[in-house]
mmCIF file of C-alpha atoms in Angstrom:
data_model
loop_
_atom_site.group_PDB
_atom_site.id
_atom_site.type_symbol
_atom_site.label_atom_id
_atom_site.label_comp_id
_atom_site.label_asym_id
_atom_site.label_seq_id
_atom_site.Cartn_x
_atom_site.Cartn_y
_atom_site.Cartn_z
ATOM 1 C CA MET H 1 -212.215 -88.302 -5.746
ATOM 2 C CA LEU H 2 -209.731 -89.831 -8.139
ATOM 3 C CA ARG H 3 -212.362 -91.500 -10.359
ATOM 4 C CA GLY H 4 -213.259 -88.241 -12.291
ATOM 5 C CA MET H 5 -209.475 -87.337 -12.944
ATOM 6 C CA ASP H 6 -207.570 -87.639 -16.300
ATOM 7 C CA ILE H 7 -205.502 -90.863 -16.256
ATOM 8 C CA ALA H 8 -202.245 -88.828 -16.142
ATOM 9 C CA GLU H 9 -203.328 -86.898 -13.246
ATOM 10 C CA ARG H 10 -204.401 -89.905 -11.313
ATOM 11 C CA TYR H 11 -200.884 -91.539 -12.119
ATOM 12 C CA ILE H 12 -199.028 -88.374 -11.072
ATOM 13 C CA ARG H 13 -201.040 -87.989 -7.863
ATOM 14 C CA LEU H 14 -200.413 -91.427 -6.822
ATOM 15 C CA ALA H 15 -196.671 -91.230 -7.526
ATOM 16 C CA HIS H 16 -196.428 -87.896 -5.351
ATOM 17 C CA GLY H 17 -198.465 -89.704 -2.562
ATOM 18 C CA LEU H 18 -195.733 -92.568 -2.517
ATOM 19 C CA ALA H 19 -192.929 -89.954 -2.809
ATOM 20 C CA ALA H 20 -194.070 -88.458 0.472
ATOM 21 C CA HIS H 21 -192.987 -91.723 2.026
ATOM 22 C CA ILE H 22 -190.089 -92.756 -0.361
ATOM 23 C CA ASP H 23 -187.238 -90.281 -0.912
ATOM 24 C CA GLY H 24 -186.092 -89.770 -4.546
ATOM 25 C CA LEU H 25 -189.077 -91.668 -6.113
ATOM 26 C CA VAL H 26 -190.011 -88.517 -8.178
ATOM 27 C CA ASP H 27 -186.860 -87.508 -10.115
ATOM 28 C CA ALA H 28 -188.211 -84.825 -11.891
ATOM 29 C CA TYR H 29 -191.770 -83.207 -12.320
ATOM 30 C CA PHE H 30 -192.627 -79.985 -14.449
ATOM 31 C CA GLY H 31 -196.326 -80.549 -14.850
ATOM 32 C CA PRO H 32 -199.339 -78.790 -12.868
ATOM 33 C CA PRO H 33 -198.060 -78.049 -9.496
ATOM 34 C CA GLU H 34 -201.519 -78.835 -7.991
ATOM 35 C CA TRP H 35 -200.980 -82.382 -9.013
ATOM 36 C CA ALA H 36 -197.900 -82.506 -6.806
ATOM 37 C CA GLU H 37 -199.655 -83.462 -3.508
ATOM 38 C CA THR H 38 -197.167 -84.167 -0.834
ATOM 39 C CA THR H 39 -199.278 -84.560 2.003
ATOM 40 C CA LYS H 40 -198.776 -88.043 3.586
ATOM 41 C CA ARG H 41 -201.574 -90.390 2.798
ATOM 42 C CA ASP H 42 -201.870 -93.844 4.568
ATOM 43 C CA PRO H 43 -199.965 -96.724 2.541
ATOM 44 C CA LYS H 44 -203.139 -98.741 2.737
ATOM 45 C CA ARG H 45 -205.048 -96.014 0.986
ATOM 46 C CA LEU H 46 -202.372 -95.594 -1.613
ATOM 47 C CA LEU H 47 -202.499 -99.476 -2.130
ATOM 48 C CA LEU H 48 -206.192 -98.961 -3.054
ATOM 49 C CA GLU H 49 -205.426 -96.026 -5.465
ATOM 50 C CA ALA H 50 -202.846 -98.245 -7.147
ATOM 51 C CA ALA H 51 -205.287 -101.103 -7.688
ATOM 52 C CA ASP H 52 -207.834 -98.587 -8.715
ATOM 53 C CA LEU H 53 -205.477 -96.965 -11.386
ATOM 54 C CA LEU H 54 -204.559 -100.265 -12.959
ATOM 55 C CA SER H 55 -208.338 -101.074 -13.350
ATOM 56 C CA ALA H 56 -208.838 -97.720 -15.017
ATOM 57 C CA LEU H 57 -206.163 -98.222 -17.478
ATOM 58 C CA ASP H 58 -208.401 -100.716 -19.465
ATOM 59 C CA ASP H 59 -210.157 -97.676 -20.687
ATOM 60 C CA VAL H 60 -206.903 -95.908 -22.230
ATOM 61 C CA PRO H 61 -207.532 -96.169 -25.980
ATOM 62 C CA ASP H 62 -204.001 -95.892 -27.187
ATOM 63 C CA ALA H 63 -202.266 -99.313 -26.669
ATOM 64 C CA ALA H 64 -198.602 -97.860 -26.475
ATOM 65 C CA ARG H 65 -199.747 -95.407 -23.728
ATOM 66 C CA ARG H 66 -201.779 -97.924 -21.909
ATOM 67 C CA GLU H 67 -199.145 -100.756 -21.637
ATOM 68 C CA TRP H 68 -196.475 -98.119 -20.398
ATOM 69 C CA LEU H 69 -198.839 -96.729 -17.780
ATOM 70 C CA ARG H 70 -199.533 -100.314 -16.738
ATOM 71 C CA ALA H 71 -195.931 -101.258 -16.263
ATOM 72 C CA GLN H 72 -195.361 -98.000 -14.036
ATOM 73 C CA ALA H 73 -198.473 -98.372 -12.084
ATOM 74 C CA ALA H 74 -197.741 -102.035 -11.292
ATOM 75 C CA ALA H 75 -194.591 -100.771 -9.911
ATOM 76 C CA LEU H 76 -196.276 -98.133 -7.738
ATOM 77 C CA GLN H 77 -198.468 -100.829 -6.472
ATOM 78 C CA THR H 78 -195.253 -102.729 -5.381
ATOM 79 C CA HIS H 79 -194.011 -99.724 -3.660
ATOM 80 C CA ALA H 80 -197.532 -99.402 -1.853
ATOM 81 C CA ARG H 81 -197.264 -103.096 -0.936
ATOM 82 C CA LEU H 82 -193.916 -102.541 0.580
ATOM 83 C CA LEU H 83 -195.015 -99.354 2.467
ATOM 84 C CA SER H 84 -198.014 -101.301 3.945
ATOM 85 C CA GLY H 85 -195.634 -103.533 5.617
ATOM 86 C CA GLU H 86 -195.739 -106.555 3.201
ATOM 87 C CA ASN H 87 -192.692 -108.681 3.364
ATOM 88 C CA ILE H 88 -191.445 -109.318 -0.158
ATOM 89 C CA PRO H 89 -188.263 -111.138 -1.040
ATOM 90 C CA PHE H 90 -185.685 -109.058 -2.690
ATOM 91 C CA ALA H 91 -185.952 -110.820 -5.981
ATOM 92 C CA GLU H 92 -189.732 -110.491 -5.966
ATOM 93 C CA GLU H 93 -189.134 -106.878 -4.996
ATOM 94 C CA VAL H 94 -186.944 -106.353 -8.140
ATOM 95 C CA ARG H 95 -189.448 -107.961 -10.336
ATOM 96 C CA GLY H 96 -192.213 -105.957 -9.135
ATOM 97 C CA LEU H 97 -190.451 -102.645 -9.238
ATOM 98 C CA TYR H 98 -188.602 -102.901 -12.552
ATOM 99 C CA ASP H 99 -190.222 -105.747 -14.547
ATOM 100 C CA ILE H 100 -187.070 -107.652 -14.731
ATOM 101 C CA ALA H 101 -185.289 -110.250 -12.749
ATOM 102 C CA PRO H 102 -182.147 -109.789 -10.684
ATOM 103 C CA LEU H 103 -178.874 -110.846 -12.415
ATOM 104 C CA GLY H 104 -175.836 -112.205 -10.754
ATOM 105 C CA ALA H 105 -172.773 -114.476 -11.382
ATOM 106 C CA GLU H 106 -171.255 -117.630 -10.226
ATOM 107 C CA LEU H 107 -167.915 -117.215 -8.248
ATOM 108 C CA ALA H 108 -166.187 -119.683 -10.600
ATOM 109 C CA GLU H 109 -167.235 -117.482 -13.639
ATOM 110 C CA LEU H 110 -165.928 -114.430 -11.936
ATOM 111 C CA ASP H 111 -162.617 -116.090 -10.992
ATOM 112 C CA VAL H 112 -161.846 -117.122 -14.598
ATOM 113 C CA ALA H 113 -162.721 -113.536 -15.823
ATOM 114 C CA LEU H 114 -160.647 -112.050 -13.067
ATOM 115 C CA LYS H 115 -157.668 -114.244 -13.715
ATOM 116 C CA ALA H 116 -157.687 -113.014 -17.480
ATOM 117 C CA PHE H 117 -157.909 -109.431 -16.421
ATOM 118 C CA GLU H 118 -155.046 -109.611 -13.999
ATOM 119 C CA ASP H 119 -153.052 -111.314 -16.923
ATOM 120 C CA SER H 120 -153.735 -108.271 -19.050
ATOM 121 C CA VAL H 121 -152.162 -105.934 -16.530
ATOM 122 C CA GLY H 122 -148.263 -105.622 -17.232
ATOM 123 C CA GLY H 123 -145.696 -104.898 -14.629
ATOM 124 C CA THR H 124 -144.858 -106.325 -11.201
ATOM 125 C CA GLY H 125 -146.051 -105.924 -7.715
ATOM 126 C CA PRO H 126 -149.759 -105.783 -6.085
ATOM 127 C CA LEU H 127 -152.352 -105.759 -8.840
ATOM 128 C CA LEU H 128 -154.183 -102.781 -7.329
ATOM 129 C CA GLU H 129 -151.007 -100.729 -7.061
ATOM 130 C CA ARG H 130 -150.272 -101.327 -10.775
ATOM 131 C CA LEU H 131 -153.725 -100.434 -11.710
ATOM 132 C CA GLU H 132 -153.936 -97.189 -9.753
ATOM 133 C CA ALA H 133 -150.584 -96.032 -11.133
ATOM 134 C CA LEU H 134 -152.004 -96.631 -14.761
ATOM 135 C CA ARG H 135 -155.164 -95.034 -13.846
ATOM 136 C CA ALA H 136 -153.286 -91.973 -12.462
ATOM 137 C CA LYS H 137 -151.596 -91.315 -15.649
ATOM 138 C CA VAL H 138 -154.782 -90.723 -17.576
ATOM 139 C CA THR H 139 -156.617 -88.741 -14.817
ATOM 140 C CA VAL H 140 -158.042 -85.179 -15.763
ATOM 141 C CA PRO H 141 -157.443 -82.863 -13.096
ATOM 142 C CA ASP H 142 -160.805 -81.468 -11.468
ATOM 143 C CA GLY H 143 -160.127 -78.004 -12.811
ATOM 144 C CA ASP H 144 -159.699 -79.339 -16.365
ATOM 145 C CA VAL H 145 -162.696 -81.557 -16.677
ATOM 146 C CA LEU H 146 -165.140 -79.262 -18.031
ATOM 147 C CA ARG H 147 -162.687 -77.903 -20.556
ATOM 148 C CA VAL H 148 -161.950 -81.136 -21.828
ATOM 149 C CA ALA H 149 -165.580 -82.155 -21.740
ATOM 150 C CA GLN H 150 -166.775 -79.237 -24.124
ATOM 151 C CA PRO H 151 -165.371 -80.660 -27.385
ATOM 152 C CA ILE H 152 -166.462 -84.293 -26.599
ATOM 153 C CA LEU H 153 -170.063 -82.901 -26.064
ATOM 154 C CA ALA H 154 -169.929 -80.927 -29.277
ATOM 155 C CA GLU H 155 -169.104 -83.984 -31.171
ATOM 156 C CA LEU H 156 -171.569 -86.303 -29.575
ATOM 157 C CA ARG H 157 -174.419 -83.637 -29.977
ATOM 158 C CA LYS H 158 -173.432 -83.193 -33.704
ATOM 159 C CA ARG H 159 -173.616 -87.030 -34.124
ATOM 160 C CA THR H 160 -176.751 -87.395 -32.183
ATOM 161 C CA ALA H 161 -178.600 -84.715 -34.314
ATOM 162 C CA GLU H 162 -177.473 -86.231 -37.531
ATOM 163 C CA LYS H 163 -178.469 -89.778 -36.510
ATOM 164 C CA PHE H 164 -181.569 -89.563 -34.448
ATOM 165 C CA GLY H 165 -182.529 -85.883 -34.476
ATOM 166 C CA LEU H 166 -182.779 -83.485 -31.642
ATOM 167 C CA PRO H 167 -185.879 -81.239 -30.651
ATOM 168 C CA ASP H 168 -185.284 -77.505 -31.160
ATOM 169 C CA GLY H 169 -184.248 -75.779 -28.120
ATOM 170 C CA GLU H 170 -182.924 -78.582 -26.131
ATOM 171 C CA ASN H 171 -179.892 -77.794 -23.903
ATOM 172 C CA PHE H 172 -178.345 -78.526 -20.450
ATOM 173 C CA SER H 173 -175.812 -77.131 -18.086
ATOM 174 C CA ILE H 174 -173.134 -79.235 -16.492
ATOM 175 C CA GLN H 175 -171.335 -78.809 -13.346
ATOM 176 C CA LEU H 176 -168.990 -80.768 -10.881
ATOM 177 C CA VAL H 177 -170.093 -81.870 -7.455
ATOM 178 C CA LYS H 178 -168.723 -84.053 -4.673
ATOM 179 C CA ASP H 179 -170.081 -86.659 -2.028
ATOM 180 C CA LYS H 180 -172.503 -88.484 -4.006
ATOM 181 C CA PRO H 181 -173.071 -92.319 -4.489
ATOM 182 C CA TRP H 182 -172.927 -91.962 -8.276
ATOM 183 C CA GLY H 183 -170.405 -90.842 -10.787
ATOM 184 C CA GLY H 184 -172.809 -88.818 -12.989
ATOM 185 C CA TYR H 185 -176.371 -87.684 -12.910
ATOM 186 C CA ASN H 186 -179.022 -85.977 -15.199
ATOM 187 C CA TRP H 187 -181.761 -83.885 -13.807
ATOM 188 C CA PRO H 188 -184.300 -83.178 -16.096
ATOM 189 C CA LEU H 189 -185.901 -79.652 -15.651
ATOM 190 C CA GLY H 190 -188.744 -79.606 -18.118
ATOM 191 C CA ASN H 191 -188.774 -77.313 -21.289
ATOM 192 C CA LEU H 192 -186.284 -79.403 -23.004
ATOM 193 C CA GLN H 193 -183.540 -78.625 -20.579
ATOM 194 C CA SER H 194 -181.667 -80.570 -18.054
ATOM 195 C CA ARG H 195 -178.541 -80.383 -15.606
ATOM 196 C CA ILE H 196 -175.960 -82.789 -15.529
ATOM 197 C CA ASP H 197 -173.736 -83.302 -12.387
ATOM 198 C CA LEU H 198 -170.218 -84.961 -12.563
ATOM 199 C CA ASN H 199 -169.141 -86.422 -9.401
ATOM 200 C CA THR H 200 -165.529 -85.866 -8.619
ATOM 201 C CA ASP H 201 -165.153 -87.750 -5.387
ATOM 202 C CA PHE H 202 -162.679 -89.856 -7.281
ATOM 203 C CA PRO H 203 -160.484 -88.776 -10.091
ATOM 204 C CA VAL H 204 -162.108 -88.583 -13.454
ATOM 205 C CA ARG H 205 -160.216 -90.646 -16.169
ATOM 206 C CA LEU H 206 -160.079 -89.270 -19.754
ATOM 207 C CA THR H 207 -160.735 -92.938 -20.980
ATOM 208 C CA ALA H 208 -164.181 -92.822 -19.195
ATOM 209 C CA LEU H 209 -165.301 -89.336 -20.131
ATOM 210 C CA PRO H 210 -166.683 -90.036 -23.591
ATOM 211 C CA ASP H 211 -168.901 -92.651 -22.219
ATOM 212 C CA LEU H 212 -169.913 -90.732 -19.168
ATOM 213 C CA LEU H 213 -171.012 -87.764 -21.210
ATOM 214 C CA ALA H 214 -172.806 -89.871 -23.732
ATOM 215 C CA HIS H 215 -174.679 -91.726 -20.753
ATOM 216 C CA GLU H 216 -175.737 -88.485 -19.247
ATOM 217 C CA GLY H 217 -176.134 -86.191 -22.346
ATOM 218 C CA TYR H 218 -175.992 -87.385 -25.942
ATOM 219 C CA ALA H 219 -177.420 -89.781 -26.869
ATOM 220 C CA GLY H 220 -178.418 -90.828 -23.342
ATOM 221 C CA HIS H 221 -180.517 -89.402 -20.676
ATOM 222 C CA HIS H 222 -180.744 -85.788 -21.777
ATOM 223 C CA THR H 223 -181.417 -86.720 -25.367
ATOM 224 C CA GLU H 224 -184.160 -89.246 -24.197
ATOM 225 C CA HIS H 225 -185.904 -86.842 -21.787
ATOM 226 C CA ALA H 226 -186.075 -83.908 -24.330
ATOM 227 C CA SER H 227 -187.102 -86.175 -27.098
ATOM 228 C CA LYS H 228 -189.997 -87.867 -25.151
ATOM 229 C CA GLU H 229 -190.985 -84.252 -23.795
ATOM 230 C CA ALA H 230 -191.327 -83.016 -27.329
ATOM 231 C CA ARG H 231 -192.992 -85.918 -28.692
ATOM 232 C CA LEU H 232 -194.972 -87.412 -25.861
ATOM 233 C CA VAL H 233 -196.093 -84.389 -24.012
ATOM 234 C CA ARG H 234 -196.030 -81.661 -26.588
ATOM 235 C CA GLU H 235 -197.317 -83.544 -29.542
ATOM 236 C CA ASN H 236 -199.444 -86.192 -27.916
ATOM 237 C CA GLY H 237 -200.593 -84.252 -24.770
ATOM 238 C CA TRP H 238 -199.652 -87.408 -22.413
ATOM 239 C CA GLN H 239 -198.954 -85.318 -19.263
ATOM 240 C CA GLU H 240 -197.618 -88.396 -17.366
ATOM 241 C CA HIS H 241 -194.311 -87.822 -19.191
ATOM 242 C CA GLN H 242 -193.842 -84.495 -17.400
ATOM 243 C CA MET H 243 -192.702 -86.625 -14.442
ATOM 244 C CA GLN H 244 -189.750 -89.028 -14.369
ATOM 245 C CA LEU H 245 -189.702 -91.726 -11.590
ATOM 246 C CA MET H 246 -186.858 -93.595 -10.218
ATOM 247 C CA LEU H 247 -187.280 -97.214 -8.918
ATOM 248 C CA THR H 248 -189.744 -98.161 -11.753
ATOM 249 C CA PRO H 249 -189.548 -100.092 -15.085
ATOM 250 C CA GLU H 250 -188.966 -96.696 -17.046
ATOM 251 C CA CYS H 251 -185.546 -96.730 -15.571
ATOM 252 C CA VAL H 252 -184.588 -100.070 -17.096
ATOM 253 C CA VAL H 253 -185.107 -98.584 -20.632
ATOM 254 C CA SER H 254 -183.600 -95.189 -19.712
ATOM 255 C CA GLU H 255 -180.343 -96.697 -18.276
ATOM 256 C CA GLY H 256 -180.147 -99.301 -21.157
ATOM 257 C CA ILE H 257 -180.336 -96.321 -23.604
ATOM 258 C CA ALA H 258 -177.683 -94.552 -21.745
ATOM 259 C CA MET H 259 -175.421 -97.695 -21.366
ATOM 260 C CA ASN H 260 -175.588 -98.001 -25.260
ATOM 261 C CA ALA H 261 -175.373 -94.467 -26.126
ATOM 262 C CA LEU H 262 -171.714 -94.038 -26.974
ATOM 263 C CA GLU H 263 -171.793 -97.058 -29.089
ATOM 264 C CA MET H 264 -174.723 -95.838 -31.173
ATOM 265 C CA LEU H 265 -172.750 -92.875 -32.176
ATOM 266 C CA MET H 266 -169.321 -94.218 -32.742
ATOM 267 C CA PRO H 267 -167.589 -97.655 -32.783
ATOM 268 C CA ARG H 268 -165.233 -98.699 -30.243
ATOM 269 C CA GLU H 269 -162.339 -98.443 -32.579
ATOM 270 C CA GLU H 270 -163.110 -94.853 -33.281
ATOM 271 C CA VAL H 271 -163.425 -93.907 -29.544
ATOM 272 C CA GLU H 272 -160.058 -95.447 -28.875
ATOM 273 C CA THR H 273 -158.422 -93.392 -31.758
ATOM 274 C CA TRP H 274 -160.206 -90.331 -30.542
ATOM 275 C CA LEU H 275 -159.026 -90.803 -27.068
ATOM 276 C CA SER H 276 -155.403 -91.577 -28.059
ATOM 277 C CA GLY H 277 -155.302 -88.855 -30.501
ATOM 278 C CA GLU H 278 -157.042 -85.621 -30.311
ATOM 279 C CA LEU H 279 -158.350 -85.871 -26.972
ATOM 280 C CA ALA H 280 -155.038 -87.019 -25.346
ATOM 281 C CA GLN H 281 -153.355 -83.850 -27.007
ATOM 282 C CA LEU H 282 -156.376 -81.657 -25.575
ATOM 283 C CA ALA H 283 -155.846 -83.151 -22.164
ATOM 284 C CA GLY H 284 -151.889 -83.245 -22.278
ATOM 285 C CA LEU H 285 -151.819 -87.012 -21.709
ATOM 286 C CA ASP H 286 -149.636 -89.796 -23.078
ATOM 287 C CA PRO H 287 -151.430 -91.703 -25.659
ATOM 288 C CA ASP H 288 -149.463 -94.987 -24.915
ATOM 289 C CA ASP H 289 -150.986 -94.723 -21.406
ATOM 290 C CA ILE H 290 -154.338 -94.255 -22.629
ATOM 291 C CA LEU H 291 -154.170 -97.206 -24.904
ATOM 292 C CA ALA H 292 -152.657 -99.226 -22.216
ATOM 293 C CA LEU H 293 -155.743 -98.532 -19.919
ATOM 294 C CA LEU H 294 -158.114 -99.158 -22.841
ATOM 295 C CA LYS H 295 -156.683 -102.615 -23.226
ATOM 296 C CA VAL H 296 -157.047 -103.383 -19.385
ATOM 297 C CA SER H 297 -160.579 -101.981 -19.285
ATOM 298 C CA ALA H 298 -161.545 -104.109 -22.365
ATOM 299 C CA ALA H 299 -160.467 -107.161 -20.315
ATOM 300 C CA GLN H 300 -162.260 -105.902 -17.200
ATOM 301 C CA GLU H 301 -165.466 -105.613 -19.016
ATOM 302 C CA LYS H 302 -165.693 -109.401 -19.112
ATOM 303 C CA ILE H 303 -166.033 -109.510 -15.248
ATOM 304 C CA ARG H 304 -169.739 -109.255 -15.324
ATOM 305 C CA HIS H 305 -172.544 -108.796 -12.801
ATOM 306 C CA VAL H 306 -170.333 -108.068 -9.916
ATOM 307 C CA SER H 307 -172.389 -105.193 -8.594
ATOM 308 C CA GLY H 308 -175.574 -107.314 -9.154
ATOM 309 C CA THR H 309 -174.062 -110.271 -7.242
ATOM 310 C CA ALA H 310 -173.084 -108.067 -4.513
ATOM 311 C CA ALA H 311 -176.829 -106.689 -4.228
ATOM 312 C CA LEU H 312 -177.949 -110.175 -3.957
ATOM 313 C CA MET H 313 -175.527 -110.945 -1.291
ATOM 314 C CA LEU H 314 -176.459 -108.014 0.669
ATOM 315 C CA LEU H 315 -180.101 -107.693 0.172
ATOM 316 C CA GLY H 316 -181.218 -111.128 -0.764
ATOM 317 C CA GLU H 317 -179.012 -113.143 1.415
ATOM 318 C CA GLY H 318 -178.374 -110.803 4.384
ATOM 319 C CA ARG H 319 -174.591 -111.008 4.213
ATOM 320 C CA PRO H 320 -172.593 -108.609 6.494
ATOM 321 C CA GLU H 321 -171.658 -105.315 4.718
ATOM 322 C CA LYS H 322 -167.940 -105.926 5.228
ATOM 323 C CA GLU H 323 -167.969 -109.183 3.350
ATOM 324 C CA VAL H 324 -169.785 -107.586 0.520
ATOM 325 C CA GLN H 325 -167.434 -104.575 0.285
ATOM 326 C CA ASP H 326 -164.457 -106.901 0.159
ATOM 327 C CA PHE H 327 -166.368 -108.836 -2.619
ATOM 328 C CA LEU H 328 -166.644 -105.534 -4.565
ATOM 329 C CA ALA H 329 -163.057 -104.536 -4.001
ATOM 330 C CA HIS H 330 -161.751 -107.937 -4.988
ATOM 331 C CA TYR H 331 -163.719 -108.666 -8.111
ATOM 332 C CA SER H 332 -164.013 -104.833 -9.301
ATOM 333 C CA SER H 333 -160.189 -104.473 -8.570
ATOM 334 C CA SER H 334 -160.991 -101.253 -6.816
ATOM 335 C CA THR H 335 -159.720 -99.377 -3.739
ATOM 336 C CA PRO H 336 -161.590 -99.958 -0.639
ATOM 337 C CA GLN H 337 -162.826 -96.338 -0.843
ATOM 338 C CA ARG H 338 -164.361 -97.037 -4.490
ATOM 339 C CA ALA H 339 -165.836 -100.316 -3.155
ATOM 340 C CA ALA H 340 -167.376 -98.527 -0.255
ATOM 341 C CA GLN H 341 -168.990 -95.952 -2.787
ATOM 342 C CA SER H 342 -170.478 -98.924 -4.705
ATOM 343 C CA LEU H 343 -171.934 -100.449 -1.572
ATOM 344 C CA ARG H 344 -173.371 -97.159 -0.709
ATOM 345 C CA PHE H 345 -175.102 -97.026 -4.128
ATOM 346 C CA ILE H 346 -176.551 -100.657 -3.630
ATOM 347 C CA ARG H 347 -177.786 -99.583 0.051
ATOM 348 C CA THR H 348 -179.344 -96.476 -1.241
ATOM 349 C CA TYR H 349 -180.939 -97.674 -4.464
ATOM 350 C CA ARG H 350 -181.284 -101.413 -3.843
ATOM 351 C CA GLY H 351 -182.527 -103.230 -6.992
ATOM 352 C CA TYR H 352 -181.761 -100.064 -9.167
ATOM 353 C CA ILE H 353 -178.364 -101.592 -9.777
ATOM 354 C CA TYR H 354 -179.945 -104.130 -12.127
ATOM 355 C CA THR H 355 -181.347 -101.440 -14.497
ATOM 356 C CA TYR H 356 -177.799 -100.953 -15.806
ATOM 357 C CA SER H 357 -176.927 -104.521 -16.553
ATOM 358 C CA VAL H 358 -180.174 -105.867 -17.630
ATOM 359 C CA GLY H 359 -181.162 -102.587 -19.284
ATOM 360 C CA HIS H 360 -177.866 -102.675 -21.310
ATOM 361 C CA LYS H 361 -178.651 -106.235 -22.752
ATOM 362 C CA LEU H 362 -182.498 -105.424 -23.366
ATOM 363 C CA VAL H 363 -181.503 -102.296 -25.350
ATOM 364 C CA ARG H 364 -178.707 -103.951 -27.163
ATOM 365 C CA ASP H 365 -180.874 -106.852 -28.209
ATOM 366 C CA TYR H 366 -183.525 -104.670 -29.282
ATOM 367 C CA VAL H 367 -181.439 -102.632 -31.503
ATOM 368 C CA ALA H 368 -179.717 -105.632 -32.885
ATOM 369 C CA ALA H 369 -183.281 -106.796 -33.945
ATOM 370 C CA LYS H 370 -184.643 -103.500 -34.980
ATOM 371 C CA GLY H 371 -181.540 -101.424 -36.227
ATOM 372 C CA THR H 372 -180.856 -97.562 -35.889
ATOM 373 C CA ALA H 373 -184.731 -97.082 -36.150
ATOM 374 C CA GLY H 374 -185.104 -99.036 -32.967
ATOM 375 C CA PHE H 375 -182.751 -96.753 -30.833
ATOM 376 C CA LYS H 376 -184.596 -93.729 -32.283
ATOM 377 C CA ALA H 377 -187.948 -95.225 -31.212
ATOM 378 C CA LEU H 378 -186.528 -95.962 -27.708
ATOM 379 C CA LEU H 379 -185.603 -92.168 -27.540
ATOM 380 C CA GLN H 380 -189.076 -90.980 -28.690
ATOM 381 C CA GLU H 381 -191.615 -93.563 -27.627
ATOM 382 C CA PRO H 382 -192.923 -95.166 -24.514
ATOM 383 C CA LEU H 383 -191.697 -98.794 -24.416
ATOM 384 C CA THR H 384 -191.420 -101.103 -21.417
ATOM 385 C CA PRO H 385 -188.953 -103.930 -20.402
ATOM 386 C CA GLU H 386 -191.453 -106.573 -21.528
ATOM 387 C CA GLN H 387 -191.916 -104.724 -24.901
ATOM 388 C CA LEU H 388 -188.145 -104.796 -25.352
ATOM 389 C CA ARG H 389 -187.922 -108.555 -24.593
ATOM 390 C CA ARG H 390 -190.438 -109.416 -27.236
ATOM 391 C CA GLY H 391 -189.052 -107.038 -29.769
ATOM 392 C CA GLY H 392 -185.487 -108.283 -29.069
ATOM 393 C CA MET H 393 -186.292 -111.989 -29.511
#
């Protein structure tokens, strides 16, 4: 049945067949509805379909399209292997699903970085109490988040359009939500539109808001999805890009774009001036408190790969959840509630946690080698983690 189909239809039908078993695998789909077959098929059959799809890719003439589909199809094959009952070690699972290796840190390295971070926090008393007191001073009340977000989004959109271009008609809505394992989420809706949800389970700090809005909006997820829809679907007719998948290599590139989005629009020094000036006044916050937290946050950024190490502990080594949650709370200097939310994300999304750290580095290195044109290509062209590794060397 599948052999006579267009390659995009075969790919989309296979993904939906797997999604009938895997919640959240298909993150968005706005293609032909008849391709979104949700009837459960036997995992062994899906495994055969994945192998058949990989073989068929040899006949795809466009190299960029072929290599992107090959990376995605290999990940779908790994999903089918897991569904078929194959016991795959966690590190191999990450490589099979994302085309990257899991990234952790040595405890000695974390201890050194944590000590430097603790030294950067002023005052006396327990570290977490001092941190939470400082964070509370730069919190934007829930009822004020969308008001403060609007001028930030306007500036980010203007810069994105000037530097990288935006397709005519792109737009998104934004709303506040609760009880989610993530801080923000972009839902592609098709027709160059998307919806951004901001999670207010925990207080939203002004210092984090520009990065969060850049990550989900301009020049991050929304910009990438709209740009690729305009370029790859509307211009090229590559209908596979009418679907976005979670738990596949495309997420490494997407999260890497989003993690670097704010830095691509304005340097850190300008962001700090913006936060402690115009945005502090808009939010009614003390600029000195904002600068103090920015200094602390810069020191905390050097405590790298905490979440990735926690995932290796939990999923690779089988450590108890309480031990992993305590590890997260200690090295992230976070409350037990925030550590529990981080643990919930790792339990839910498993190896996805590495798309942030590894994707961040891959995109940063690629842009360092290719310049601004490299980031524009990432927004518009189908690139894989392996292609970024080669291009960023």
